[in-house]
mmCIF file of C-alpha atoms in Angstrom:
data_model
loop_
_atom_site.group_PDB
_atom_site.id
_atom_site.type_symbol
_atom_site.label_atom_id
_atom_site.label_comp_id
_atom_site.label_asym_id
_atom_site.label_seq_id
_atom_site.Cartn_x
_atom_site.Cartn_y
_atom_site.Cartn_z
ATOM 1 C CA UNK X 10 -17.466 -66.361 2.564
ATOM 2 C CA UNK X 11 -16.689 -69.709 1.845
ATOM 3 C CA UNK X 12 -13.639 -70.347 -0.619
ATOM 4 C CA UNK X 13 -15.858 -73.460 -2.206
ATOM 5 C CA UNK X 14 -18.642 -71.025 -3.319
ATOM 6 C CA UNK X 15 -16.654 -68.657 -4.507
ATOM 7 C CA UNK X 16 -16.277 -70.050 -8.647
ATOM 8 C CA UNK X 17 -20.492 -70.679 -8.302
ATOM 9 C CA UNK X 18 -20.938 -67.417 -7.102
ATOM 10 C CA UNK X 19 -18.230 -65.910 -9.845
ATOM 11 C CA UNK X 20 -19.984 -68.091 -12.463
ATOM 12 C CA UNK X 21 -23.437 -66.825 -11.849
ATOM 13 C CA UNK X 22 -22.328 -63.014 -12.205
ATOM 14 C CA UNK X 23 -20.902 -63.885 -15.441
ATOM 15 C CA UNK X 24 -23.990 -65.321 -16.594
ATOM 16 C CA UNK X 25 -25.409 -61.798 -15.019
ATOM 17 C CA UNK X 26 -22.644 -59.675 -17.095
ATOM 18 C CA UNK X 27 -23.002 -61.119 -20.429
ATOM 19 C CA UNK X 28 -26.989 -61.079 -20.250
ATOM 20 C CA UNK X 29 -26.769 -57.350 -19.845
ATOM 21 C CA UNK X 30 -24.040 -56.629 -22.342
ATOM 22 C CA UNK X 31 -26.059 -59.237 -24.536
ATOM 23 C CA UNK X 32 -28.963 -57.097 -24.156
ATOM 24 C CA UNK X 33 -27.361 -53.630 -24.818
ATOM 25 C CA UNK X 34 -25.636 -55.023 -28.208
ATOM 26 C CA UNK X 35 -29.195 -55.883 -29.128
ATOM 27 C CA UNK X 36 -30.576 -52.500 -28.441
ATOM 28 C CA UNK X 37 -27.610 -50.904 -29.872
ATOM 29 C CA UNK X 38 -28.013 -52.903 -33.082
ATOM 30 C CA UNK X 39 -31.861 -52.128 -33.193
ATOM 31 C CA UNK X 40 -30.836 -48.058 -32.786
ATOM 32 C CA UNK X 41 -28.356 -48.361 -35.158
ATOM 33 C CA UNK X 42 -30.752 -49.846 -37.463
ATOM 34 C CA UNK X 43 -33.643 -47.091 -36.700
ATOM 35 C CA UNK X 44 -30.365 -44.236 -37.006
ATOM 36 C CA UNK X 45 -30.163 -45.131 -40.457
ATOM 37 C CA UNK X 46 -33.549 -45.628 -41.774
ATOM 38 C CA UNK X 47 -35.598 -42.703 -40.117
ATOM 39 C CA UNK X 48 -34.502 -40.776 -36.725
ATOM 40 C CA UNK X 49 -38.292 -40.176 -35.387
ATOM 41 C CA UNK X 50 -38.000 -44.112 -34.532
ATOM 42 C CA UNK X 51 -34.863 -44.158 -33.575
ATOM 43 C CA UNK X 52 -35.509 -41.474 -31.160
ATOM 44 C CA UNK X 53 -38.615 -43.013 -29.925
ATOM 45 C CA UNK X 54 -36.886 -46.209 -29.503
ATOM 46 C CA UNK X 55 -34.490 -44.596 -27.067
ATOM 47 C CA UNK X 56 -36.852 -42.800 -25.537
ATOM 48 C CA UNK X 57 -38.853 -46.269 -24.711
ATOM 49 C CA UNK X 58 -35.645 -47.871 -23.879
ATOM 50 C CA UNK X 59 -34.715 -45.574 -21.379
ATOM 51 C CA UNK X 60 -31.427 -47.074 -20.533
ATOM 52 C CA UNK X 61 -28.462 -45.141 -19.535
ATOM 53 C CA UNK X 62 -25.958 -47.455 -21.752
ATOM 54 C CA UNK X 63 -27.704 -47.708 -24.702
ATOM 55 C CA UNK X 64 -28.035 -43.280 -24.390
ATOM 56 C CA UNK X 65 -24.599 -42.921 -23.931
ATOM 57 C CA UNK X 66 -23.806 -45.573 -26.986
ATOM 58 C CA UNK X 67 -25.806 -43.537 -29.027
ATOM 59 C CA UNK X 68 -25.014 -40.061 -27.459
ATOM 60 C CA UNK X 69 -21.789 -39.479 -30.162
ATOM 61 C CA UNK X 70 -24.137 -40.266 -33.262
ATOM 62 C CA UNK X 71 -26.564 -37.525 -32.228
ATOM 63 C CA UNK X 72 -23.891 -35.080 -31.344
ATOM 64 C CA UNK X 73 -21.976 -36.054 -34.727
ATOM 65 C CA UNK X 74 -25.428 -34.882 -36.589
ATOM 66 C CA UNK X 75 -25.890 -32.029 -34.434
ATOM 67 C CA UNK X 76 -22.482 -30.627 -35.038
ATOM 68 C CA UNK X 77 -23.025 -31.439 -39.072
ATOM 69 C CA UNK X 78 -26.164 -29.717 -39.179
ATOM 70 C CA UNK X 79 -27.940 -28.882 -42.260
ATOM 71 C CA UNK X 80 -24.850 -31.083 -44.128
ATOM 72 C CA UNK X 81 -25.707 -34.098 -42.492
ATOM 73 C CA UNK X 82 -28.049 -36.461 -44.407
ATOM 74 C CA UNK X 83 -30.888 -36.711 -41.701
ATOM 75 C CA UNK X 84 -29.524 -33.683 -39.577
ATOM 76 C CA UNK X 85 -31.429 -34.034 -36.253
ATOM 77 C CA UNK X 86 -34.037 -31.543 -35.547
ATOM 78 C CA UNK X 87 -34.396 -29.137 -32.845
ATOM 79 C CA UNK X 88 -37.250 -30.915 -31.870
ATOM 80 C CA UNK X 89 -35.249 -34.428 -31.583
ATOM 81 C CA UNK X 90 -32.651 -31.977 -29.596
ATOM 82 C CA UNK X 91 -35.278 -31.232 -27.103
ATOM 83 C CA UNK X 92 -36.482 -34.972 -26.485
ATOM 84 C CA UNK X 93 -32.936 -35.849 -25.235
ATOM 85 C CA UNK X 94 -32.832 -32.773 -23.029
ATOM 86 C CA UNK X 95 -34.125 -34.705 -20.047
ATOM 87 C CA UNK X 96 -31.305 -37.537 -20.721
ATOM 88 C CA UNK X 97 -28.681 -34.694 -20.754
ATOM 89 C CA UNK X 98 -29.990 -33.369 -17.879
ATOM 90 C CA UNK X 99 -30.008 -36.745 -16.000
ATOM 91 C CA UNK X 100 -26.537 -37.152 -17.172
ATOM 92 C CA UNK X 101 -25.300 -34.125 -15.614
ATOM 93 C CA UNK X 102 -26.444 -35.123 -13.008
ATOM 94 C CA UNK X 103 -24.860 -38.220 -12.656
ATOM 95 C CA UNK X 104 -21.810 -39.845 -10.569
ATOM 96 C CA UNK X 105 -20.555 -41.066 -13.656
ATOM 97 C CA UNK X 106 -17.458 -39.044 -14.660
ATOM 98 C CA UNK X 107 -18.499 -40.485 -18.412
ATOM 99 C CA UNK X 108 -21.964 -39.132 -18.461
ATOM 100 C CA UNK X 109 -20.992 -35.806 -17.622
ATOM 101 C CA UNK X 110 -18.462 -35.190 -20.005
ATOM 102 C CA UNK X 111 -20.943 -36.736 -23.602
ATOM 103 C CA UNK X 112 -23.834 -34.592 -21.619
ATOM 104 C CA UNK X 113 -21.504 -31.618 -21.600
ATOM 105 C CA UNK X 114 -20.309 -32.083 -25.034
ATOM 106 C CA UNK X 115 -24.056 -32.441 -26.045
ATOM 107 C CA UNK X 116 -24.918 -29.296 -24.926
ATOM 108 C CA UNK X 117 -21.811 -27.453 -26.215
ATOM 109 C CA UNK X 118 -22.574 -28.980 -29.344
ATOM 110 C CA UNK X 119 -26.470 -27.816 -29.239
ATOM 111 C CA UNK X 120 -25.029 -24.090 -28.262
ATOM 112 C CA UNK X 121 -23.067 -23.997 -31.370
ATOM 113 C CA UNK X 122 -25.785 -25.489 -33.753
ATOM 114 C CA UNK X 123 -28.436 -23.344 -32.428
ATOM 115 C CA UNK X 124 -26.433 -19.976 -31.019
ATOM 116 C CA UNK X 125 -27.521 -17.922 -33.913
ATOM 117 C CA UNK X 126 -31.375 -18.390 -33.457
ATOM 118 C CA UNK X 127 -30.891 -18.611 -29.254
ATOM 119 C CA UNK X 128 -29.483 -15.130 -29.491
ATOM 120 C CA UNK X 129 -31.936 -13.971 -31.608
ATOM 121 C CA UNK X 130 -34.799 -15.667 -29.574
ATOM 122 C CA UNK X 131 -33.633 -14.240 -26.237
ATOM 123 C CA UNK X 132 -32.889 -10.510 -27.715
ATOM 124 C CA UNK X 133 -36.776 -10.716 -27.999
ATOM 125 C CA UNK X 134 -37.404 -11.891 -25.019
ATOM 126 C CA UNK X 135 -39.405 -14.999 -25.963
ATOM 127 C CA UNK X 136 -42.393 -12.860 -27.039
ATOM 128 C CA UNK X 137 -42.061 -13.263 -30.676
ATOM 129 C CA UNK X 138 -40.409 -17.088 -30.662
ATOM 130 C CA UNK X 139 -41.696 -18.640 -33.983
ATOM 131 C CA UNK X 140 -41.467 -21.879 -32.863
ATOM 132 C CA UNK X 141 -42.130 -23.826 -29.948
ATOM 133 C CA UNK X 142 -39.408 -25.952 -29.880
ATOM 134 C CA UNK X 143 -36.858 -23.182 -29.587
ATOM 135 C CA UNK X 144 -38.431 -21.629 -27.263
ATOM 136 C CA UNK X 145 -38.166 -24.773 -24.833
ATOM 137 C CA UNK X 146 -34.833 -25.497 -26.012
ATOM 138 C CA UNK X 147 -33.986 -22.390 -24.708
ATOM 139 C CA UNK X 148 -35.869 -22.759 -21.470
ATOM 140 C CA UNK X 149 -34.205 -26.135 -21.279
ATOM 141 C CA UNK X 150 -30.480 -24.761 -22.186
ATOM 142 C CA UNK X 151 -30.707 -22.120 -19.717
ATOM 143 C CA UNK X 152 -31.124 -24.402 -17.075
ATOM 144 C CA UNK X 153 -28.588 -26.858 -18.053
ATOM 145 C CA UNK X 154 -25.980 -24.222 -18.653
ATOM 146 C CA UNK X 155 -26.507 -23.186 -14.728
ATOM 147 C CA UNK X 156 -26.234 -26.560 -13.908
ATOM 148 C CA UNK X 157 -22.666 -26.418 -16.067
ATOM 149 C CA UNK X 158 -21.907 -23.125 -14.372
ATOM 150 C CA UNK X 159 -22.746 -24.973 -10.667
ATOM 151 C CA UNK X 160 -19.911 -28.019 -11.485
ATOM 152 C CA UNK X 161 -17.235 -25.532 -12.969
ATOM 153 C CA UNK X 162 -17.696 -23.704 -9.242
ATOM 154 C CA UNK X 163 -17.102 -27.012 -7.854
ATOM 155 C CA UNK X 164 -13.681 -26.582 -9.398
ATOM 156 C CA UNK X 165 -12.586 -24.438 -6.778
ATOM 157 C CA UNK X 166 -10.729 -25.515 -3.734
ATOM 158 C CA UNK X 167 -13.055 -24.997 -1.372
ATOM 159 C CA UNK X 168 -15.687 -27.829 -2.676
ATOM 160 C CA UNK X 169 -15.653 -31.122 -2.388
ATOM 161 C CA UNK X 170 -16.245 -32.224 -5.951
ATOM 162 C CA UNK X 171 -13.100 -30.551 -7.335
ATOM 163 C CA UNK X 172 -12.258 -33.215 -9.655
ATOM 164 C CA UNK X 173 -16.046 -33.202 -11.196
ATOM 165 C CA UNK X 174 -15.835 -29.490 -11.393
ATOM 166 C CA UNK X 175 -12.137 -29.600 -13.291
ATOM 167 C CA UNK X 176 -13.883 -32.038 -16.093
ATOM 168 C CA UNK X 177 -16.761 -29.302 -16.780
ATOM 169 C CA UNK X 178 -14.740 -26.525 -16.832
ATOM 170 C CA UNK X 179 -12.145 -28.868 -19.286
ATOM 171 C CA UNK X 180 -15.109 -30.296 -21.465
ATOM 172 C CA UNK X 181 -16.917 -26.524 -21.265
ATOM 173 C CA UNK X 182 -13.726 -24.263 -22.679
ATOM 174 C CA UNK X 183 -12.780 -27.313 -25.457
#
Protein backbone atom coordinates (compact mmCIF):
# COMPACT_ATOMS: atom_id res chain seq x y z
CA UNK A 1 0.00 0.00 0.00
CA UNK A 2 1.01 3.29 -0.70
CA UNK A 3 1.88 5.60 2.41
CA UNK A 4 0.08 8.70 0.34
CA UNK A 5 -3.30 6.84 0.31
CA UNK A 6 -3.22 5.80 3.46
CA UNK A 7 -5.16 9.22 5.39
CA UNK A 8 -7.87 8.92 2.10
CA UNK A 9 -8.31 5.49 2.71
CA UNK A 10 -8.44 6.11 6.80
CA UNK A 11 -10.78 9.05 6.07
CA UNK A 12 -13.27 7.15 4.05
CA UNK A 13 -13.69 4.33 6.84
CA UNK A 14 -14.43 7.00 9.21
CA UNK A 15 -17.04 8.33 7.13
CA UNK A 16 -18.03 4.35 7.00
CA UNK A 17 -17.86 4.11 11.05
CA UNK A 18 -19.83 7.03 12.01
CA UNK A 19 -22.65 6.29 9.29
CA UNK A 20 -23.23 3.00 11.02
CA UNK A 21 -22.98 4.15 14.60
CA UNK A 22 -25.14 7.18 13.25
CA UNK A 23 -27.60 4.75 12.15
CA UNK A 24 -27.76 2.46 15.27
CA UNK A 25 -28.24 5.69 17.67
CA UNK A 26 -31.20 6.35 15.42
CA UNK A 27 -32.68 2.96 15.76
CA UNK A 28 -31.82 2.84 19.32
CA UNK A 29 -33.59 6.16 19.91
CA UNK A 30 -36.69 4.98 17.81
CA UNK A 31 -36.77 1.53 20.23
CA UNK A 32 -36.35 3.43 23.08
CA UNK A 33 -39.15 5.52 22.09
CA UNK A 34 -41.53 2.38 21.08
CA UNK A 35 -40.07 0.67 24.81
CA UNK A 36 -41.84 3.28 26.48
CA UNK A 37 -45.02 3.88 24.75
CA UNK A 38 -46.26 0.25 23.87
CA UNK A 39 -43.85 -2.99 23.59
CA UNK A 40 -45.95 -4.78 20.61
CA UNK A 41 -44.16 -1.92 18.41
CA UNK A 42 -41.25 -1.91 19.91
CA UNK A 43 -40.92 -5.53 19.41
CA UNK A 44 -42.02 -5.38 15.90
CA UNK A 45 -39.65 -2.68 15.25
CA UNK A 46 -36.79 -4.95 16.23
CA UNK A 47 -38.04 -7.62 14.67
CA UNK A 48 -38.08 -5.48 11.19
CA UNK A 49 -34.78 -4.10 12.06
CA UNK A 50 -33.14 -7.20 12.36
CA UNK A 51 -29.80 -5.90 13.32
CA UNK A 52 -27.51 -7.59 15.65
CA UNK A 53 -26.45 -4.10 17.45
CA UNK A 54 -29.51 -2.58 17.86
CA UNK A 55 -30.73 -6.49 19.61
CA UNK A 56 -28.01 -6.51 21.80
CA UNK A 57 -28.64 -2.55 22.78
CA UNK A 58 -31.92 -3.47 23.61
CA UNK A 59 -31.28 -7.07 24.93
CA UNK A 60 -30.76 -5.63 28.89
CA UNK A 61 -34.21 -3.68 28.72
CA UNK A 62 -36.07 -6.88 27.86
CA UNK A 63 -34.21 -8.98 30.31
CA UNK A 64 -34.66 -6.08 33.04
CA UNK A 65 -38.67 -6.59 32.38
CA UNK A 66 -38.41 -10.18 32.24
CA UNK A 67 -36.66 -10.51 35.52
CA UNK A 68 -39.37 -7.77 37.07
CA UNK A 69 -42.19 -9.62 35.89
CA UNK A 70 -45.65 -8.95 36.88
CA UNK A 71 -43.96 -5.65 38.92
CA UNK A 72 -42.77 -4.14 35.95
CA UNK A 73 -45.06 -1.51 34.35
CA UNK A 74 -45.38 -3.18 30.80
CA UNK A 75 -43.86 -6.62 31.96
CA UNK A 76 -43.09 -8.39 28.64
CA UNK A 77 -45.22 -11.24 27.72
CA UNK A 78 -44.43 -14.74 27.11
CA UNK A 79 -45.45 -14.21 23.80
CA UNK A 80 -42.87 -11.13 23.25
CA UNK A 81 -40.37 -13.83 25.03
CA UNK A 82 -40.93 -16.18 22.23
CA UNK A 83 -40.44 -13.58 19.26
CA UNK A 84 -36.82 -12.97 20.47
CA UNK A 85 -36.18 -16.69 20.77
CA UNK A 86 -34.76 -16.87 17.27
CA UNK A 87 -32.36 -13.72 18.15
CA UNK A 88 -31.20 -15.67 21.29
CA UNK A 89 -30.72 -18.50 19.42
CA UNK A 90 -28.66 -16.70 16.70
CA UNK A 91 -26.74 -15.20 19.46
CA UNK A 92 -25.66 -18.36 20.86
CA UNK A 93 -24.60 -19.09 18.13
CA UNK A 94 -22.40 -16.46 17.48
CA UNK A 95 -18.43 -15.75 17.51
CA UNK A 96 -19.11 -12.90 19.51
CA UNK A 97 -18.00 -13.58 23.12
CA UNK A 98 -20.73 -10.54 23.87
CA UNK A 99 -23.66 -12.17 22.26
CA UNK A 100 -23.31 -15.24 24.04
CA UNK A 101 -23.10 -14.10 27.38
CA UNK A 102 -26.76 -11.27 27.04
CA UNK A 103 -28.21 -14.56 25.04
CA UNK A 104 -27.28 -16.69 28.01
CA UNK A 105 -28.43 -14.29 30.54
CA UNK A 106 -31.71 -14.03 28.46
CA UNK A 107 -32.48 -17.37 28.78
CA UNK A 108 -31.49 -17.75 32.47
CA UNK A 109 -33.60 -14.92 33.01
CA UNK A 110 -36.71 -16.55 30.93
CA UNK A 111 -36.03 -19.95 33.14
CA UNK A 112 -36.55 -18.07 36.26
CA UNK A 113 -39.64 -15.98 35.10
CA UNK A 114 -41.33 -18.87 33.63
CA UNK A 115 -39.87 -22.12 35.79
CA UNK A 116 -43.02 -22.46 37.72
CA UNK A 117 -45.44 -22.90 34.68
CA UNK A 118 -42.40 -24.88 32.49
CA UNK A 119 -42.44 -27.43 35.25
CA UNK A 120 -45.87 -27.65 35.40
CA UNK A 121 -46.25 -27.76 31.52
CA UNK A 122 -43.69 -30.54 31.08
CA UNK A 123 -45.05 -32.75 34.23
CA UNK A 124 -48.03 -33.02 31.72
CA UNK A 125 -46.32 -33.72 29.03
CA UNK A 126 -47.55 -30.94 26.74
CA UNK A 127 -50.99 -32.60 26.41
CA UNK A 128 -52.91 -30.28 28.51
CA UNK A 129 -50.67 -26.85 27.74
CA UNK A 130 -53.28 -23.99 28.03
CA UNK A 131 -51.56 -21.85 25.97
CA UNK A 132 -49.70 -21.88 22.92
CA UNK A 133 -47.10 -19.73 23.65
CA UNK A 134 -45.78 -21.80 26.51
CA UNK A 135 -45.89 -24.57 24.90
CA UNK A 136 -43.35 -23.21 22.16
CA UNK A 137 -41.44 -21.47 24.69
CA UNK A 138 -40.83 -24.62 26.01
CA UNK A 139 -40.09 -26.33 22.74
CA UNK A 140 -37.85 -23.36 22.09
CA UNK A 141 -36.05 -23.45 25.74
CA UNK A 142 -35.37 -27.00 25.46
CA UNK A 143 -33.42 -26.57 22.57
CA UNK A 144 -31.52 -23.62 23.61
CA UNK A 145 -30.68 -25.10 26.96
CA UNK A 146 -28.89 -28.13 24.88
CA UNK A 147 -27.28 -25.71 22.95
CA UNK A 148 -26.05 -24.14 26.61
CA UNK A 149 -25.31 -27.67 27.75
CA UNK A 150 -23.12 -28.23 24.18
CA UNK A 151 -20.74 -24.82 25.04
CA UNK A 152 -20.36 -25.70 28.87
CA UNK A 153 -18.86 -29.27 27.32
CA UNK A 154 -16.67 -27.17 25.32
CA UNK A 155 -15.24 -26.18 28.67
CA UNK A 156 -13.37 -29.19 28.94
CA UNK A 157 -9.82 -29.63 27.91
CA UNK A 158 -10.18 -31.68 25.27
CA UNK A 159 -12.18 -29.03 22.90
CA UNK A 160 -11.10 -26.43 21.16
CA UNK A 161 -13.47 -23.71 22.26
CA UNK A 162 -12.47 -23.89 25.95
CA UNK A 163 -12.60 -20.30 26.53
CA UNK A 164 -16.35 -20.07 24.91
CA UNK A 165 -17.30 -23.03 26.97
CA UNK A 166 -15.74 -21.36 30.45
CA UNK A 167 -18.13 -18.10 29.71
CA UNK A 168 -21.40 -20.46 29.52
CA UNK A 169 -20.68 -22.43 32.24
CA UNK A 170 -19.69 -18.78 34.22
CA UNK A 171 -22.85 -16.88 32.81
CA UNK A 172 -25.05 -20.41 33.33
CA UNK A 173 -24.19 -21.05 37.35
CA UNK A 174 -24.43 -16.89 38.08
Amino acid sequence: MNYNELPTKLASQHVEVANKLSRRLIQLRAARTLWHKDMNQFMDHVMRVNEDSLSYDVFPWIIGRVRKGEKSSQPVSMGACQEFMPIVLRFLHSDSNEHLHIALVMVQSLLERFWDQLVAMSKNHLTSCQSANLESLYMILVTTVERVRLLTLSSQPEYAQGRRGRLATNCWRN
